[in-house]
mmCIF file with all atom_site columns, C-alpha atoms in Angstrom:
data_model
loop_
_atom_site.group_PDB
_atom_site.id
_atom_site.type_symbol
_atom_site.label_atom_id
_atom_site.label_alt_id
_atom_site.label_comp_id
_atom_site.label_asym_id
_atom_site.label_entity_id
_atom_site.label_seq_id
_atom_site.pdbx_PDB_ins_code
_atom_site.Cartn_x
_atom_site.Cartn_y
_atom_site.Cartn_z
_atom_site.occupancy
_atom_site.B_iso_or_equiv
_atom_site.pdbx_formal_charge
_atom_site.auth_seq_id
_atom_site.auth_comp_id
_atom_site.auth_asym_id
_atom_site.auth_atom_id
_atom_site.pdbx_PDB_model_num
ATOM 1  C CA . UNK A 1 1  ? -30.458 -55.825 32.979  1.00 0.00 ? 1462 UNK A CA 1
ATOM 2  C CA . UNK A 1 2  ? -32.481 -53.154 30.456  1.00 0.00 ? 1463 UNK A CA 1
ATOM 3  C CA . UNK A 1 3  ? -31.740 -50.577 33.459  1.00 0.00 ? 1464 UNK A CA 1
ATOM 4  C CA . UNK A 1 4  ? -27.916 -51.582 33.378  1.00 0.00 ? 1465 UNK A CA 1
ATOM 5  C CA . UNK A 1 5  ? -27.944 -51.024 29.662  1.00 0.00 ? 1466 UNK A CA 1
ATOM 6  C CA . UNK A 1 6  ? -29.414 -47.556 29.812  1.00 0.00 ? 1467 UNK A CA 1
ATOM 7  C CA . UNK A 1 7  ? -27.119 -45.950 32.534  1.00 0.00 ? 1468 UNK A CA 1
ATOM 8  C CA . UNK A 1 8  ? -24.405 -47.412 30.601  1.00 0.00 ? 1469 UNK A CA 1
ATOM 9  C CA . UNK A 1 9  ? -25.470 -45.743 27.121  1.00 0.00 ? 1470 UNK A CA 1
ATOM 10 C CA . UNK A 1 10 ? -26.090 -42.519 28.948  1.00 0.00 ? 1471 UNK A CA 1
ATOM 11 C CA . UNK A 1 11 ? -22.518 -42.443 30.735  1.00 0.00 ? 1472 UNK A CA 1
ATOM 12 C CA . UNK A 1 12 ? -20.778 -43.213 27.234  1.00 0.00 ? 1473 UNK A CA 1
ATOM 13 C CA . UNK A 1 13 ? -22.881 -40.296 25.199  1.00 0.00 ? 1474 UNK A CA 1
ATOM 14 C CA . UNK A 1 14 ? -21.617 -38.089 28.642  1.00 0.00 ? 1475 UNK A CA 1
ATOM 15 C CA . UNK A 1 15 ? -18.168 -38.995 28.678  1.00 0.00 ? 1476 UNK A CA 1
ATOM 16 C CA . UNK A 1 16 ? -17.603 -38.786 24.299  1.00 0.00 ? 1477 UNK A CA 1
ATOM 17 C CA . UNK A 1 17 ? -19.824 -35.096 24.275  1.00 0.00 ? 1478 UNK A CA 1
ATOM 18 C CA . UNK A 1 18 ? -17.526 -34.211 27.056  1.00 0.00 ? 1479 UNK A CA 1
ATOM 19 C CA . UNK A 1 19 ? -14.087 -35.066 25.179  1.00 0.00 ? 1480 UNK A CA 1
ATOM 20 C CA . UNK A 1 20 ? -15.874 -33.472 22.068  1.00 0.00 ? 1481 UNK A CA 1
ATOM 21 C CA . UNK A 1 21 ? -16.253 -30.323 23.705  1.00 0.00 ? 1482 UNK A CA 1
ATOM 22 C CA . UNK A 1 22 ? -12.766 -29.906 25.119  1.00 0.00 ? 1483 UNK A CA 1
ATOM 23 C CA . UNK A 1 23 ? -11.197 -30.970 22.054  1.00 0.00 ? 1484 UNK A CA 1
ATOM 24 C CA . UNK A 1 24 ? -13.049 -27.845 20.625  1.00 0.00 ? 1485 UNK A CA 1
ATOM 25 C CA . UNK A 1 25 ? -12.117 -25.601 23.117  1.00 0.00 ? 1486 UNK A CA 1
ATOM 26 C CA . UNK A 1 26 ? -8.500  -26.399 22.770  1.00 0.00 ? 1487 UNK A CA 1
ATOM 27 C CA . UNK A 1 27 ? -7.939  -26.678 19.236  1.00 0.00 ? 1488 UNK A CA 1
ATOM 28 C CA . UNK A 1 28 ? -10.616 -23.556 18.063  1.00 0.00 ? 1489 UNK A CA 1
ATOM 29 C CA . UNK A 1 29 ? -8.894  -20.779 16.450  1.00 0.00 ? 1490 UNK A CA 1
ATOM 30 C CA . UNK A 1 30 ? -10.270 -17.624 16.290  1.00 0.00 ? 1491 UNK A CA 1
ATOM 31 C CA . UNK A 1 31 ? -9.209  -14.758 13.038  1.00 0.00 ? 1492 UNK A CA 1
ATOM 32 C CA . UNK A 1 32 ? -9.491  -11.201 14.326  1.00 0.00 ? 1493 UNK A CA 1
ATOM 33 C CA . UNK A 1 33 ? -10.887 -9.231  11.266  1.00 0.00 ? 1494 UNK A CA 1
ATOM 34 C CA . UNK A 1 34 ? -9.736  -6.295  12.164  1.00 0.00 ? 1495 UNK A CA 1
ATOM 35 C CA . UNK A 1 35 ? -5.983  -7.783  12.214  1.00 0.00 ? 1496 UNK A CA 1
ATOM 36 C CA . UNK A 1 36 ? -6.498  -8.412  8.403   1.00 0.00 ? 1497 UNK A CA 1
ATOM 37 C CA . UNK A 1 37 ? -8.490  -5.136  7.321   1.00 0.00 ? 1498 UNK A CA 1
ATOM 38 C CA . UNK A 1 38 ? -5.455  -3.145  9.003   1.00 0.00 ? 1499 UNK A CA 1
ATOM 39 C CA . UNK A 1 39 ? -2.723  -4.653  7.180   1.00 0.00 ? 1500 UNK A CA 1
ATOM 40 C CA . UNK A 1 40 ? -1.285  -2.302  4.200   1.00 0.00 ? 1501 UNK A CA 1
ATOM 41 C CA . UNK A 1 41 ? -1.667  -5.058  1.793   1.00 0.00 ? 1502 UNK A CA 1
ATOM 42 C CA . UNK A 1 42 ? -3.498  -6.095  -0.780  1.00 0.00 ? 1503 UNK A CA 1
ATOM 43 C CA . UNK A 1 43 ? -6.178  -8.601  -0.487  1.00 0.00 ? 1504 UNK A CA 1
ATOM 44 C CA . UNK A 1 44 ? -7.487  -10.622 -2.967  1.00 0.00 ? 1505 UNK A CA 1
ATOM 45 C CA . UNK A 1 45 ? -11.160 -12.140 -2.749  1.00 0.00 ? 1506 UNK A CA 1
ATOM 46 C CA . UNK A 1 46 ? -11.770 -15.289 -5.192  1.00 0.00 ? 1507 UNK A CA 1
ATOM 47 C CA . UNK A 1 47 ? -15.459 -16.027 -4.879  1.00 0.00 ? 1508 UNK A CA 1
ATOM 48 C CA . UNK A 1 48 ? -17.756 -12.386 -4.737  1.00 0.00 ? 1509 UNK A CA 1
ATOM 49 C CA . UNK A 1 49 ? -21.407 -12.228 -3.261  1.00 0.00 ? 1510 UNK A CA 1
ATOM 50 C CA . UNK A 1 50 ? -22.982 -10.502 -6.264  1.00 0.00 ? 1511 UNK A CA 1
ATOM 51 C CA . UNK A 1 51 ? -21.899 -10.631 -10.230 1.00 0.00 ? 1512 UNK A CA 1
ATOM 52 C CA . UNK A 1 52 ? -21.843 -6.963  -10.052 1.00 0.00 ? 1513 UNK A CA 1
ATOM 53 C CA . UNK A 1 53 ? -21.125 -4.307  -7.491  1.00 0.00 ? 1514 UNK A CA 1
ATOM 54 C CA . UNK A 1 54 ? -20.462 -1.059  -8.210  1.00 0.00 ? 1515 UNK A CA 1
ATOM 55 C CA . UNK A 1 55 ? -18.573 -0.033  -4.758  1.00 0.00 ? 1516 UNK A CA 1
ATOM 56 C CA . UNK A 1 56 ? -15.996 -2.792  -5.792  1.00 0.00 ? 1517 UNK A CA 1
ATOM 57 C CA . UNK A 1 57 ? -15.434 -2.751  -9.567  1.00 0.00 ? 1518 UNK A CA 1
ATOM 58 C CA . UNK A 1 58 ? -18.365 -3.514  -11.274 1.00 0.00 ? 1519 UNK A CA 1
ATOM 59 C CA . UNK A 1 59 ? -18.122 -7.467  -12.494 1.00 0.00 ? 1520 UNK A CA 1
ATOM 60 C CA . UNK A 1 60 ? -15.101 -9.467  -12.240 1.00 0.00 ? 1521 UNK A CA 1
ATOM 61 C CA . UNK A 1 61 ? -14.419 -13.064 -11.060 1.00 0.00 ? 1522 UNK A CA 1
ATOM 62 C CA . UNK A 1 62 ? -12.648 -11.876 -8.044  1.00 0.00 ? 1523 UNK A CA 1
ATOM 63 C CA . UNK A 1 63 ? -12.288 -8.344  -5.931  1.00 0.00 ? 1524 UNK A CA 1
ATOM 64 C CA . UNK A 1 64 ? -8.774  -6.977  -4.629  1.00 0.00 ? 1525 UNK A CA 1
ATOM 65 C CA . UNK A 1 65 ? -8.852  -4.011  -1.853  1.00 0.00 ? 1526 UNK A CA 1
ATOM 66 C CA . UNK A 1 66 ? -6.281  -2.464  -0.450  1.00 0.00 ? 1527 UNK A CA 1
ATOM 67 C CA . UNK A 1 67 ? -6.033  -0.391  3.015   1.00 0.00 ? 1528 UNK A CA 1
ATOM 68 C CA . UNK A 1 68 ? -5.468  3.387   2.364   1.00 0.00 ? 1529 UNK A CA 1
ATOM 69 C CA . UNK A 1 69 ? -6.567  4.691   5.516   1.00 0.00 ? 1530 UNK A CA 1
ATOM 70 C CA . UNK A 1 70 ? -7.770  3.711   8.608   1.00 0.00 ? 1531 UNK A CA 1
ATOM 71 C CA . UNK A 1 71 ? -9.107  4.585   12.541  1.00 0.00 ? 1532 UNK A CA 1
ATOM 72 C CA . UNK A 1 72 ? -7.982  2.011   15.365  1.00 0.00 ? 1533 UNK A CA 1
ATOM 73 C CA . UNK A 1 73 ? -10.006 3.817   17.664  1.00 0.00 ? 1534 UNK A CA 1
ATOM 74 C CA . UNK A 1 74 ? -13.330 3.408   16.597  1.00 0.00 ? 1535 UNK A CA 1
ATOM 75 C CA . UNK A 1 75 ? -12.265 0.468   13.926  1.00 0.00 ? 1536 UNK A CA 1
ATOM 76 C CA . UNK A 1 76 ? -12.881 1.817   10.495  1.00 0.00 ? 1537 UNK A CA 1
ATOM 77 C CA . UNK A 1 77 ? -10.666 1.587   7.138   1.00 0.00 ? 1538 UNK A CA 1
ATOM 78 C CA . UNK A 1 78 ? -11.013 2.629   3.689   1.00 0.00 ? 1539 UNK A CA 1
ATOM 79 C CA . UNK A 1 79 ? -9.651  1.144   0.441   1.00 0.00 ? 1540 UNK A CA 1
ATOM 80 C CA . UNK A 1 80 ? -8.018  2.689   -1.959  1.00 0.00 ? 1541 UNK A CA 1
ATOM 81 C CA . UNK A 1 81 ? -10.621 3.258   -4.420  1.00 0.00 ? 1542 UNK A CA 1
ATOM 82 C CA . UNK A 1 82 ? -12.504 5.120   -1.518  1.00 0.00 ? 1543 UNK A CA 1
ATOM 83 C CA . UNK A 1 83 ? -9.729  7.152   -1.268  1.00 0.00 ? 1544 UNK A CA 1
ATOM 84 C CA . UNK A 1 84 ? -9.031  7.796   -4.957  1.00 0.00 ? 1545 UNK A CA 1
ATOM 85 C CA . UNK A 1 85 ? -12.750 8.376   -6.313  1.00 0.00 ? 1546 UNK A CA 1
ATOM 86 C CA . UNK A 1 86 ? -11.643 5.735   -8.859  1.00 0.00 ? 1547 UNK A CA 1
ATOM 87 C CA . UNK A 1 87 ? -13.163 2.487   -9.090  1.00 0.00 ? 1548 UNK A CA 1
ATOM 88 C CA . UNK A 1 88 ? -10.301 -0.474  -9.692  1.00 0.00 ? 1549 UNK A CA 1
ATOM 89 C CA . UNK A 1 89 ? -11.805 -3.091  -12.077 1.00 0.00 ? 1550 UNK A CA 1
ATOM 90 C CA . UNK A 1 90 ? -10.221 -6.481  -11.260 1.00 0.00 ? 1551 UNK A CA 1
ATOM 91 C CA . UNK A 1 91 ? -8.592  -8.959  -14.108 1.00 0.00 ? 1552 UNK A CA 1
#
């Protein structure tokens, strides 16, 4: 009976890991950076890594960069402050 038990347990934790992983498959999305660093709009970060950074404004609750330039070839962009030589300080 103990045996019965245990091939039972292991065909249930089969059969629910394999729904699990096909639900994943199916319903994962994937965001292609490169789709949203292209785009000649402005983009607004809320949350930054460090209090201050120089390269995007000094200190500021929240960063905005915008595309000024970029290279689909090799995948490269600038923002507009790189462009300018002006650092944008955000609100």
């Amino acid at each position: 009976m103990y045996l019965t038990h245990l091939v039972f347990a292991i065909l249930v934790a089969a059969a629910i890991a394999e729904v699990g992983s096909t639900t994943t498959q199916q319903n994962e999305t994937h965001t292609d950076a490169w789709k949203t660093v292209s785009q000649n709009e402005t983009f607004y970060m809320m949350y930054r890594s460090y209090e201050y950074d120089a390269g995007v404004g000094g200190t500021g609750k929240c960063v905005s960069v915008k595309l000024c330039e970029k290279n689909d070839t090799i995948r490269t962009a600038r923002r507009q402050n790189q462009c300018t030589g002006t650092p944008r300080r955000p609100n």
